[in-house]
Coordinates of C-alpha atoms and ligand atoms in Angstrom, one line a residue:
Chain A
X1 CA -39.9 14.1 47.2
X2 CA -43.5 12.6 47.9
X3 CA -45.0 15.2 44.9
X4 CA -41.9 13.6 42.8
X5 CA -43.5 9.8 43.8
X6 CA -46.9 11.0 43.4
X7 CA -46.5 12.1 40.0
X8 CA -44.5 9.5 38.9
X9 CA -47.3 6.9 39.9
X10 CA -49.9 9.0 37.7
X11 CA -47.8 9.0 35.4
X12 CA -46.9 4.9 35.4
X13 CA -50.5 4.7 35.3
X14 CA -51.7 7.1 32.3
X15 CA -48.5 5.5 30.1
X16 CA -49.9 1.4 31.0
X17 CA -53.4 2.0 30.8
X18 CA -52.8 3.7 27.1
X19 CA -54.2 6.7 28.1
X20 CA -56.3 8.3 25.3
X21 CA -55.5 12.0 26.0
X22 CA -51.9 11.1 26.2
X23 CA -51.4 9.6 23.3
X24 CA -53.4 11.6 20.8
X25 CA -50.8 14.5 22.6
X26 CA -47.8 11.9 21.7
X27 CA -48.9 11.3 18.3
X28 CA -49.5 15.0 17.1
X29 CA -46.4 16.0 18.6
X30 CA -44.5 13.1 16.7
X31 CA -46.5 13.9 13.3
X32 CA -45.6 17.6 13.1
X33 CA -41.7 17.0 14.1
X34 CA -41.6 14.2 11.5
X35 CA -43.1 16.2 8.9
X36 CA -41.3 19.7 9.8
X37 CA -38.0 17.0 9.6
X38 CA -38.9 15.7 6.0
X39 CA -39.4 19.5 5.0
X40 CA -36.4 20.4 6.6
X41 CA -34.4 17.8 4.9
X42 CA -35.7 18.1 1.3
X43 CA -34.5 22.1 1.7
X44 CA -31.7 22.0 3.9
X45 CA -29.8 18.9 2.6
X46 CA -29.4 20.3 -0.9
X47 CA -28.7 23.9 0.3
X48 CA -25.5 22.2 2.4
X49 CA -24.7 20.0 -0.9
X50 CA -24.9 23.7 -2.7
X51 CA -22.5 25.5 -0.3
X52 CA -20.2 22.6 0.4
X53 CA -19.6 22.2 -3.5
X54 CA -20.4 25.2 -5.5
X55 CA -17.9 28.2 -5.3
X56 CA -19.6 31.6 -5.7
X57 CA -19.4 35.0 -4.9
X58 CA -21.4 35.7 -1.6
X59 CA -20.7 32.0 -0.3
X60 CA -18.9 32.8 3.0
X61 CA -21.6 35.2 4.2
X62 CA -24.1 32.7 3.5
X63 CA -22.4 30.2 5.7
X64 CA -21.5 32.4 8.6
X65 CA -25.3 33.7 8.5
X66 CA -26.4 29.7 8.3
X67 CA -24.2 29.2 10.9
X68 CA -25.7 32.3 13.2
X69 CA -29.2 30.7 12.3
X70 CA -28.5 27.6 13.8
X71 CA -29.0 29.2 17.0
X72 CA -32.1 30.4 16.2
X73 CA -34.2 30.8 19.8
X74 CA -37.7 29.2 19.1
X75 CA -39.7 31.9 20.5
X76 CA -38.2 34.4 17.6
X77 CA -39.2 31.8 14.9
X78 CA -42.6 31.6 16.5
X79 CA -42.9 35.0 16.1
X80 CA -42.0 35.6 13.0
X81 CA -44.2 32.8 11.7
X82 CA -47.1 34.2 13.6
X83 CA -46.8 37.4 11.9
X84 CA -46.4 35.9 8.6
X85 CA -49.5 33.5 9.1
X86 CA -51.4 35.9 11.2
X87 CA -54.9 37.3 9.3
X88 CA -53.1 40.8 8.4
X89 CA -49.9 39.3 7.7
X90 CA -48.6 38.0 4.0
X91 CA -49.6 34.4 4.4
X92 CA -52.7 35.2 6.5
X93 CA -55.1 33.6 3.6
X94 CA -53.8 30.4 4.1
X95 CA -55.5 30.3 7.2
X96 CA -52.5 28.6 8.6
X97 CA -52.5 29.8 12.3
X98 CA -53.3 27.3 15.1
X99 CA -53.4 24.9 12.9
X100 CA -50.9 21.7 13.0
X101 CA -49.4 23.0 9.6
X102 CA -48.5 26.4 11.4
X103 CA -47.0 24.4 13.9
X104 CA -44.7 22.6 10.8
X105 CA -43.7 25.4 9.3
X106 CA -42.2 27.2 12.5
X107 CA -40.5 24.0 13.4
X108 CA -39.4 23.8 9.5
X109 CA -37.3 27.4 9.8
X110 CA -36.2 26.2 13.2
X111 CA -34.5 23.2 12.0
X112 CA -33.9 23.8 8.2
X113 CA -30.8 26.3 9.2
X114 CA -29.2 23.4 11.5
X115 CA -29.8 20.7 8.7
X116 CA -28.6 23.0 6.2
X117 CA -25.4 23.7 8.2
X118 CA -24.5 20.6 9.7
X119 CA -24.8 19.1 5.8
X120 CA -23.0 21.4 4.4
X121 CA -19.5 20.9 7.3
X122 CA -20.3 17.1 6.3
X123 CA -20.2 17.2 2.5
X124 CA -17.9 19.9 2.8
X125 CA -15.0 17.4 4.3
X126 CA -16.2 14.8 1.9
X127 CA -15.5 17.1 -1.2
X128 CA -12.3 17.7 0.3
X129 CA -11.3 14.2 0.1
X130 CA -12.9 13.5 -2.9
X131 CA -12.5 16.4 -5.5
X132 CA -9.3 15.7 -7.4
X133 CA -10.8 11.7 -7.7
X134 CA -14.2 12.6 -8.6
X135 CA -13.0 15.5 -11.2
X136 CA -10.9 13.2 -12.6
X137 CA -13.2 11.0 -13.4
X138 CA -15.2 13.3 -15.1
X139 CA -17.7 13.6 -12.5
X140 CA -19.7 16.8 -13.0
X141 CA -20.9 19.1 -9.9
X142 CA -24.5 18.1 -9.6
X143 CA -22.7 14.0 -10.0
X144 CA -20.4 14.9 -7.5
X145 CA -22.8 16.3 -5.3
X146 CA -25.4 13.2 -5.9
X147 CA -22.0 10.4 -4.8
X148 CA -21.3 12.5 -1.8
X149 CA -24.4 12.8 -0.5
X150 CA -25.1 8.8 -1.1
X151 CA -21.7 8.5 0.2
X152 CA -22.1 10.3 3.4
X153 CA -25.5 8.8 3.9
X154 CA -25.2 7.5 7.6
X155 CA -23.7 10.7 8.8
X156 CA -26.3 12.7 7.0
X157 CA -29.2 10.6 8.9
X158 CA -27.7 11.4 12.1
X159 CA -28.0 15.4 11.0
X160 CA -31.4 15.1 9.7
X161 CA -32.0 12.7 13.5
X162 CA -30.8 15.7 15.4
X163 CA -32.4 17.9 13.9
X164 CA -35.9 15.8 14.3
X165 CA -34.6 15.8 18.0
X166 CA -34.5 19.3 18.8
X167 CA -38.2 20.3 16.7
X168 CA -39.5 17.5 19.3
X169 CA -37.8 18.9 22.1
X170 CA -39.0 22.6 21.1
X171 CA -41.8 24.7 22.9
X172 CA -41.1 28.3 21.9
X173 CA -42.1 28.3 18.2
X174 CA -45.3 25.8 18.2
X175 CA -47.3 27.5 21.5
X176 CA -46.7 30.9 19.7
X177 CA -48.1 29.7 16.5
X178 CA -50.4 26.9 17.5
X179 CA -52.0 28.1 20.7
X180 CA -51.8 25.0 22.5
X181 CA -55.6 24.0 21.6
X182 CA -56.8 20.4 23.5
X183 CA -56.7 18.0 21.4
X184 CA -55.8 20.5 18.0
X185 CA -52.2 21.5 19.0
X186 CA -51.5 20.4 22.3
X187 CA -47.5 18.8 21.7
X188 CA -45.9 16.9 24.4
X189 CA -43.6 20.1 25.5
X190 CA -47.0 22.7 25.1
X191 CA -48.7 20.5 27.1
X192 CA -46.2 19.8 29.8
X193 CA -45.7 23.5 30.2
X194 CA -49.0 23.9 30.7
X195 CA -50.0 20.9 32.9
X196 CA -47.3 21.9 35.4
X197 CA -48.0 25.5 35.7
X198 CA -52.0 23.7 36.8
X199 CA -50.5 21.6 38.9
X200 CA -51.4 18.4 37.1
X201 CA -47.9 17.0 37.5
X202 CA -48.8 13.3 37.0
X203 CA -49.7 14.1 33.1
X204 CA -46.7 16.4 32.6
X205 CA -44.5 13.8 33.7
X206 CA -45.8 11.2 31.2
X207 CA -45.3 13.0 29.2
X208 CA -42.0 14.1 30.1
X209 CA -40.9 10.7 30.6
X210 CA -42.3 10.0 26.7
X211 CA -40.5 12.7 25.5
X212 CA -36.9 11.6 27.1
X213 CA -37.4 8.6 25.7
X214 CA -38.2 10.0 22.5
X215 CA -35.1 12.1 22.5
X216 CA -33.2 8.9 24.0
X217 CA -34.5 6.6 21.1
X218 CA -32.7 9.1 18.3
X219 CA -29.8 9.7 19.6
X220 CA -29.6 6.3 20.4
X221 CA -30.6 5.1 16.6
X222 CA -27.8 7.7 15.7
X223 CA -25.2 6.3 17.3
X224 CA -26.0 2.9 16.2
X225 CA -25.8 4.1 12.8
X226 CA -22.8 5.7 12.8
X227 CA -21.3 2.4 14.4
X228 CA -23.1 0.3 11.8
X229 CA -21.7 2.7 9.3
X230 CA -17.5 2.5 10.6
X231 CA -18.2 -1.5 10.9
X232 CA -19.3 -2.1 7.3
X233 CA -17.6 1.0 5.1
X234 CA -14.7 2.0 7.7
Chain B
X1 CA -8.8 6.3 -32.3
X2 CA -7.3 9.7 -32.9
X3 CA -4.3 10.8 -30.5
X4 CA -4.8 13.4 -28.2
X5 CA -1.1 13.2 -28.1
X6 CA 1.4 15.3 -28.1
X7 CA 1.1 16.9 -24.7
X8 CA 2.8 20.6 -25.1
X9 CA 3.9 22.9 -21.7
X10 CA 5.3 25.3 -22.6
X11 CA 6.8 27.9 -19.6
X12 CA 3.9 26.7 -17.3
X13 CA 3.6 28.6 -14.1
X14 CA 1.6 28.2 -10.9
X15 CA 1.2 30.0 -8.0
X16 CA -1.2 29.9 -5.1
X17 CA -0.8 32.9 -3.2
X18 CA 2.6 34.4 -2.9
X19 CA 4.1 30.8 -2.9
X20 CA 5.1 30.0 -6.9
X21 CA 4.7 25.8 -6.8
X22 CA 5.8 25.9 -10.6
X23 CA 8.2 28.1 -12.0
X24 CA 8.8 27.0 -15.3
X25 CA 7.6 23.7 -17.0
X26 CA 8.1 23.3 -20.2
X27 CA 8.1 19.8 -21.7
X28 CA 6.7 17.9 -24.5
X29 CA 5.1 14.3 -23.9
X30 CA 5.1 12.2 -26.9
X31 CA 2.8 9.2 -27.7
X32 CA 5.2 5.8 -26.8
X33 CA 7.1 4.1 -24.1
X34 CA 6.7 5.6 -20.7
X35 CA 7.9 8.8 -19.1
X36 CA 9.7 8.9 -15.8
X37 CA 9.1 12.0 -13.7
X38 CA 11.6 11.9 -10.7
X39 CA 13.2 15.0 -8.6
X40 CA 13.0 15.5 -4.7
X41 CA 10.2 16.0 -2.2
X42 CA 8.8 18.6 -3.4
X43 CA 9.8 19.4 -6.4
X44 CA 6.9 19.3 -8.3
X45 CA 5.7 16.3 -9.3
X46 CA 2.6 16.0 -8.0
X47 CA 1.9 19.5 -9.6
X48 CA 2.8 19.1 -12.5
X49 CA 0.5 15.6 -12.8
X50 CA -2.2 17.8 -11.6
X51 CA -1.7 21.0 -14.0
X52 CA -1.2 18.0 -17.0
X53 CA -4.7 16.1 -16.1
X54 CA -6.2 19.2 -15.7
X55 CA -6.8 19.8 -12.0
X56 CA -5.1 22.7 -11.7
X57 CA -4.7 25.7 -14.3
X58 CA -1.6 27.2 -14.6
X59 CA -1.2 30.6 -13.3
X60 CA 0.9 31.7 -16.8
X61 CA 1.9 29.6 -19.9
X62 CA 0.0 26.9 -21.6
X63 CA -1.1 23.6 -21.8
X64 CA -1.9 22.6 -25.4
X65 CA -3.1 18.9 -26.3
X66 CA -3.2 17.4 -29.8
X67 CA -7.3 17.2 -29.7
X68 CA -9.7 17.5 -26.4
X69 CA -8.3 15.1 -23.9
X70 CA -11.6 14.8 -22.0
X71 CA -12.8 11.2 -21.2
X72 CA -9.1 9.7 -22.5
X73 CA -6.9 10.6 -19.8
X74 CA -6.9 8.9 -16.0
X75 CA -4.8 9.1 -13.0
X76 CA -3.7 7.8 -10.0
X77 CA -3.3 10.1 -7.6
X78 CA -0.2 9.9 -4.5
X79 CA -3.4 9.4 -2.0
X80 CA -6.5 7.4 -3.6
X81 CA -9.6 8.3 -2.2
X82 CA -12.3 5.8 -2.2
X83 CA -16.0 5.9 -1.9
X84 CA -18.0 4.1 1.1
X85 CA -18.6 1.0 -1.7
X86 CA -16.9 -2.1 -2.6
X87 CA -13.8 -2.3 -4.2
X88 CA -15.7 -3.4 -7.4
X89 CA -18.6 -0.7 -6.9
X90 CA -14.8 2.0 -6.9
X91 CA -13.5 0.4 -9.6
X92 CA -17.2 0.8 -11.9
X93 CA -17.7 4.2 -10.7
X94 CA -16.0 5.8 -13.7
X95 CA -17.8 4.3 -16.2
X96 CA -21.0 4.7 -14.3
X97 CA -20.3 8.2 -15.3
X98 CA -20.0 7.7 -18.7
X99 CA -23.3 5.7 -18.8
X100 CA -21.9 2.5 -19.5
X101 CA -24.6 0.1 -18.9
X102 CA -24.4 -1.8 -15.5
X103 CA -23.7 -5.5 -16.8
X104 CA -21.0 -4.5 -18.9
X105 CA -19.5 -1.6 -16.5
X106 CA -19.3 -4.9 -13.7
X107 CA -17.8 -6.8 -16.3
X108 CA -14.5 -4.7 -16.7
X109 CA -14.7 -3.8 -13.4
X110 CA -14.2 -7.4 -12.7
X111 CA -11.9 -7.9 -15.0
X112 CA -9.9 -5.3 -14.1
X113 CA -9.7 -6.3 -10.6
X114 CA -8.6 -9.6 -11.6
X115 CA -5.9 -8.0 -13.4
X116 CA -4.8 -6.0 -10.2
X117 CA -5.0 -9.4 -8.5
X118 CA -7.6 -8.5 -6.5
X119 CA -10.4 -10.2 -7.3
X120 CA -10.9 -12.4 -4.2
X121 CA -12.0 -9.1 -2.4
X122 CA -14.0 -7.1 -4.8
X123 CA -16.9 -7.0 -2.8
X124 CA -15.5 -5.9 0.5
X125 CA -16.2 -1.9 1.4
X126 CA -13.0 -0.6 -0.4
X127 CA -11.8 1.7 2.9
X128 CA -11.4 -0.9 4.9
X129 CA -8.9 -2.3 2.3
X130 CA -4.7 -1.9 3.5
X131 CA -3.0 1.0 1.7
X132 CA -1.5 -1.5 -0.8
X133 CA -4.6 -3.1 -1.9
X134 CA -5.8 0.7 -2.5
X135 CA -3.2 1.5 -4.4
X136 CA -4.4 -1.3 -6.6
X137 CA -7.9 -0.6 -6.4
X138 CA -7.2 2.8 -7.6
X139 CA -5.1 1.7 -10.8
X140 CA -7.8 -0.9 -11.1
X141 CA -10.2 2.0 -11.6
X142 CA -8.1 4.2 -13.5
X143 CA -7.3 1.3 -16.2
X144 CA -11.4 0.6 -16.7
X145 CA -11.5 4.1 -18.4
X146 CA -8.9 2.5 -21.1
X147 CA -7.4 6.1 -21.0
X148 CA -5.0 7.2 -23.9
X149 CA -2.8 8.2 -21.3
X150 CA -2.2 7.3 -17.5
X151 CA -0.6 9.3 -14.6
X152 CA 0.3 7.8 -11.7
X153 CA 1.7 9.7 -9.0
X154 CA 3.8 7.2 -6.9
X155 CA 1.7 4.4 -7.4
X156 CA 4.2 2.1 -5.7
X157 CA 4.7 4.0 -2.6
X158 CA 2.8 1.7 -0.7
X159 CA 3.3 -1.5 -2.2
X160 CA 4.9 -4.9 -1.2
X161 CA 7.7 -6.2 -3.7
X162 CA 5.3 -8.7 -5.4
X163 CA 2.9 -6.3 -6.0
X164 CA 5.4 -3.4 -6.9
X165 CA 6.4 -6.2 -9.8
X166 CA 2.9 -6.9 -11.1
X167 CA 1.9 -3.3 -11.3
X168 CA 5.0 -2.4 -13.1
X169 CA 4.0 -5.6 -15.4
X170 CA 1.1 -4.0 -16.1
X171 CA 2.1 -0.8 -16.6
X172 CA 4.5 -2.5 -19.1
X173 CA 1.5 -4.4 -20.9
X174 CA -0.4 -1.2 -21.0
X175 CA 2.0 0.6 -22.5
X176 CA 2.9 -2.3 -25.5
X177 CA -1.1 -1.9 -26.1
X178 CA -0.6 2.0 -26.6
X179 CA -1.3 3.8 -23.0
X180 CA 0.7 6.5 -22.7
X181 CA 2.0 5.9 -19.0
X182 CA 3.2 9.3 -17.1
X183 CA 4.4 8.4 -13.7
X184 CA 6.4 10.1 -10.9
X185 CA 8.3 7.6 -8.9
X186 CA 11.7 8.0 -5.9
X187 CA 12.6 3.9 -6.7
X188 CA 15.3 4.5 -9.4
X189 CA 15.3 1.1 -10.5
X190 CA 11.8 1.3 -11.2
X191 CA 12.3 4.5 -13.6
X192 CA 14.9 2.4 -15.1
X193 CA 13.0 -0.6 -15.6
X194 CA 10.0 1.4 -17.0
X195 CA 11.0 4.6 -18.4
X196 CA 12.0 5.1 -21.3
X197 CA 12.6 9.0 -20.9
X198 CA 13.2 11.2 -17.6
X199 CA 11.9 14.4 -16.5
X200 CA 13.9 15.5 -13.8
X201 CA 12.3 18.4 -11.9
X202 CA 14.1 20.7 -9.2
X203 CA 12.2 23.7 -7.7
X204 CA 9.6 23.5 -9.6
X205 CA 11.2 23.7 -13.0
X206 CA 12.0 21.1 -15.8
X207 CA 16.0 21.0 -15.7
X208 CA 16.0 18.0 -17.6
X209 CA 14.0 16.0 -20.2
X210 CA 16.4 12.5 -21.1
X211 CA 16.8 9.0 -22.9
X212 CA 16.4 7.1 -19.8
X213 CA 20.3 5.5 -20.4
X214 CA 21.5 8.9 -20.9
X215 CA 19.9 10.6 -17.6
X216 CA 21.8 8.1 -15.4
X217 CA 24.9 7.6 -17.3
X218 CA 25.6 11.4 -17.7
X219 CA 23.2 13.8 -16.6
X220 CA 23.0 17.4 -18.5
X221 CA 22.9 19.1 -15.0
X222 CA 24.5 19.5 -11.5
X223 CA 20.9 19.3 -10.0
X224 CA 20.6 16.0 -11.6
X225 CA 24.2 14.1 -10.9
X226 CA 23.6 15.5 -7.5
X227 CA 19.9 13.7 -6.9
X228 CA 21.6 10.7 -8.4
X229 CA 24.5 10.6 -6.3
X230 CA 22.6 11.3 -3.1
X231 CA 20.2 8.1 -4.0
X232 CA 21.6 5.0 -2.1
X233 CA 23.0 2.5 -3.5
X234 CA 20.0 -0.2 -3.7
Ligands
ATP301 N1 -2.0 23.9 -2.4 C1 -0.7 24.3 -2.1 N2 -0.5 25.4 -1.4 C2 0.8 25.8 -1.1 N3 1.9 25.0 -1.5 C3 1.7 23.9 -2.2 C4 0.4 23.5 -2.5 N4 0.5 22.3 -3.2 C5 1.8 22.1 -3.2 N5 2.5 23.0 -2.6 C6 4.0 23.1 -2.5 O1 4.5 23.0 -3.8 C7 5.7 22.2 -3.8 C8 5.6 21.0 -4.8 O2 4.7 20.1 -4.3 P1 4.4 18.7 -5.0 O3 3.4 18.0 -4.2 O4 4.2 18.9 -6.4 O5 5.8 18.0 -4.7 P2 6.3 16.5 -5.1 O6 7.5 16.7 -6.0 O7 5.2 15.8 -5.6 O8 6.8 16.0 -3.7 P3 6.8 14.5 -3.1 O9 7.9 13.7 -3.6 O10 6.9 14.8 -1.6 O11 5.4 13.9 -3.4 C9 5.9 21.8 -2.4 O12 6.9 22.6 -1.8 C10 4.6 21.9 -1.7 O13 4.7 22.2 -0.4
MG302 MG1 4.1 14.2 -4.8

């Protein structure tokens, strides 16, 4: 119990005094899930409006597989993306790896899939409802799919939340591809692995405790929403 | 304004699956006073609303109307769906569609909801609304397309005697300006009131197509003097 107390005085006193290290950690880690998110969203949310509306041959495979992928496990996608980025591989000229952006795109395929999937069950049950209204009114697909997606907004924000959530929450894919460098691509969860595994538990539970409340914040904004969202549209 | 009227059917079939939901409809609807559809649950009236306004394609026969009905027909469907928007917002959707400009698609959204005695509550979020005042809502949005022809699909189901009145007032005004109305209804006294032919459906087939006064004094068919006789007395 005493190492528990002793770290979580260190800790107390890195997150009050603003510690510099900590938060340049904090803030990376927070710019490259935000950005992999925004990524994620502007391919994933159509894909789901494209599966959830459009009937075509091949459709069911492509949303089993989807589904499969949500399950992705990080340290596969890390891979992959390391072989993609590394200096033999396709994308090597880009110069990509251990970079931040390496450390976007890998969290980008992680979370794509699960945006993708959970947007396409949401607009999916919207279209249901909606079809024989919207078609009789002469709405066309890509009109359709426009109203449903403004129409399902809030739910939608809670996907694209959750999916933010777990690229924040996610070591696997950004140590493989960004090498946990100080200072360069040192996340919250890279550098808590490695803190702990030195034995400098006060840091990695700062950062810990950031990264719960991180976690804590979104799913607590998503649930606001979706109360926010019943209260005024029903 | 050129009729797309008369609508021809002519030995309409549908199945989905093994399960045939229309066996035979064949039925002429003329430009005039409104037609009654009536028969038991499920006999068909829903379907054939839907193969009519072109949500479903029949599985054999055809469906032949004067000149392209698109953009001049409407409906109103058994169970409206609305949109996470006002009432008024529902209600200018359509013509949003059709590009009509904002202040004037407002404007006869308004009006319209006036007209459906709704007005006090056009800006509240339409789902939240009771099942009656949807039921309004959704003629209120199916008159703003000033369609040559109008299905409603039980429209009165859910309605409170007043309102039942109104609509059938408007329905009534709608058809003097030259709406065609098409409507499915199980209040006999409604038909009556309204109609001024019946189609009477049993197992998905047209049995009978009538002058309203002849249908109820002496109807063609067993099928029909047997509905009629089952229906209670008020
Ligand atoms: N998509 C479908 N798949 C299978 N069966 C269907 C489908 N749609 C309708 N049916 C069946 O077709 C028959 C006719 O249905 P329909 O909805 O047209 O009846 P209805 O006359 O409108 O009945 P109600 O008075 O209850 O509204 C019913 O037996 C129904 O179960
Ligand atoms: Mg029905």
């Amino acid at each position: 119990m005493a190492i528990f107390g002793d770290a979580f005085a260190t800790a107390l006193a890195l997150l009050i005094g603003g510690d510099p290290q900590l938060f340049g950690i904090v803030s990376l880690s927070l710019q490259v899930s935000l950005a992999a998110t925004l990524i994620a969203a502007t391919i994933g949310l159509p894909i789901g409006a494209a599966l959830a509306l459009a009937r075509f041959p091949g459709r069911q495979p492509i949303v089993v597989i989807l589904n499969a992928l949500m399950g992705l496990p990080p340290v596969v996608v890390g891979l992959v993306v390391y072989l993609l980025l590394s200096r033999a591989g396709p994308l090597g000229s880009l110069g990509l790896l251990f970079t931040p952006g390496a450390m976007i795109v890998a969290q980008t395929v992680l979370i794509a899939p699960i945006l993708a999937a959970l947007a396409r069950q949401t607009l999916e049950d919207a279209w249901a409802e909606h079809c024989d209204q919207l078609r009789s009114l002469g709405a066309t697909l890509l009109q359709s799919a426009a109203t449903l997606l403004w129409d399902t907004r809030y739910a939608l924000v809670t996907v694209v939340l959750a999916g933010f959530g777990r690229a924040a929450a996610e070591v696997g894919a950004v140590i493989i591809v960004g090498g946990n460098i100080a200072g360069v691509t040192r996340t919250m969860t890279t550098a808590i692995a490695l803190e702990t595994s030195k034995g400098d538990l006060g840091l990695a539970l700062a950062l810990g405790i950031v990264l719960l409340a991180v976690v804590l914040a979104v799913n607590a904004a998503a649930s606001g929403l979706k109360n926010l969202s019943v209260r005024r549209y029903g | 304004m050129a009729s797309i009227l008369p609508l021809e059917l002519v030995h309409v079939r549908l199945a989905i699956g093994d399960t045939l939901i229309a066996d035979d409809f064949t039925l002429t609807l003329a430009a005039g006073a409104p037609t009654i559809v009536v028969g038991a649950n499920g006999a068909g009236k829903s379907t054939l609303l839907r193969l009519c306004h072109g949500l479903a394609a029949p599985s054999a026969g055809t469906i032949a109307w004067a000149r392209d009905p698109k953009g001049h027909q409407a409906m109103v469907f058994q169970r409206p769906s609305m949109l996470r928007r006002s009432a008024l917002a529902n209600v200018a959707y359509g013509l949003k569609l059709r590009g009509v400009p904002r202040g004037v698609r407002t404007e006869i959204a308004r009006d319209r909801l006036r007209r459906v005695g709704l007005e006090a509550i056009a800006e509240r979020p339409a789902r939240v609304l009771s099942g009656g005042e949807q039921a309004r809502v959704a003629l209120a949005r199916a008159w703003a397309l000033d369609p040559q022809i109008l299905f409603l699909d039980e429209p009165t189901a859910n309605l409170d005697p007043a309102a039942t009145r109104a609509l059938e007032d408007i329905l009534g005004d709608m058809a003097e300006e030259g709406t065609k109305i098409v409507m499915t209804t199980h209040n006999l006294g409604q038909a009556r009131r309204l109609g001024a032919d019946i189609v009477f459906l049993h197992r998905g087939r047209v049995i009978e197509h009538a002058p309203v006064e002849r249908f109820f004094k002496s109807p063609g068919t067993p099928e029909a003097a047997a509905y009629l006789a089952g229906e209670l007395p008020w």
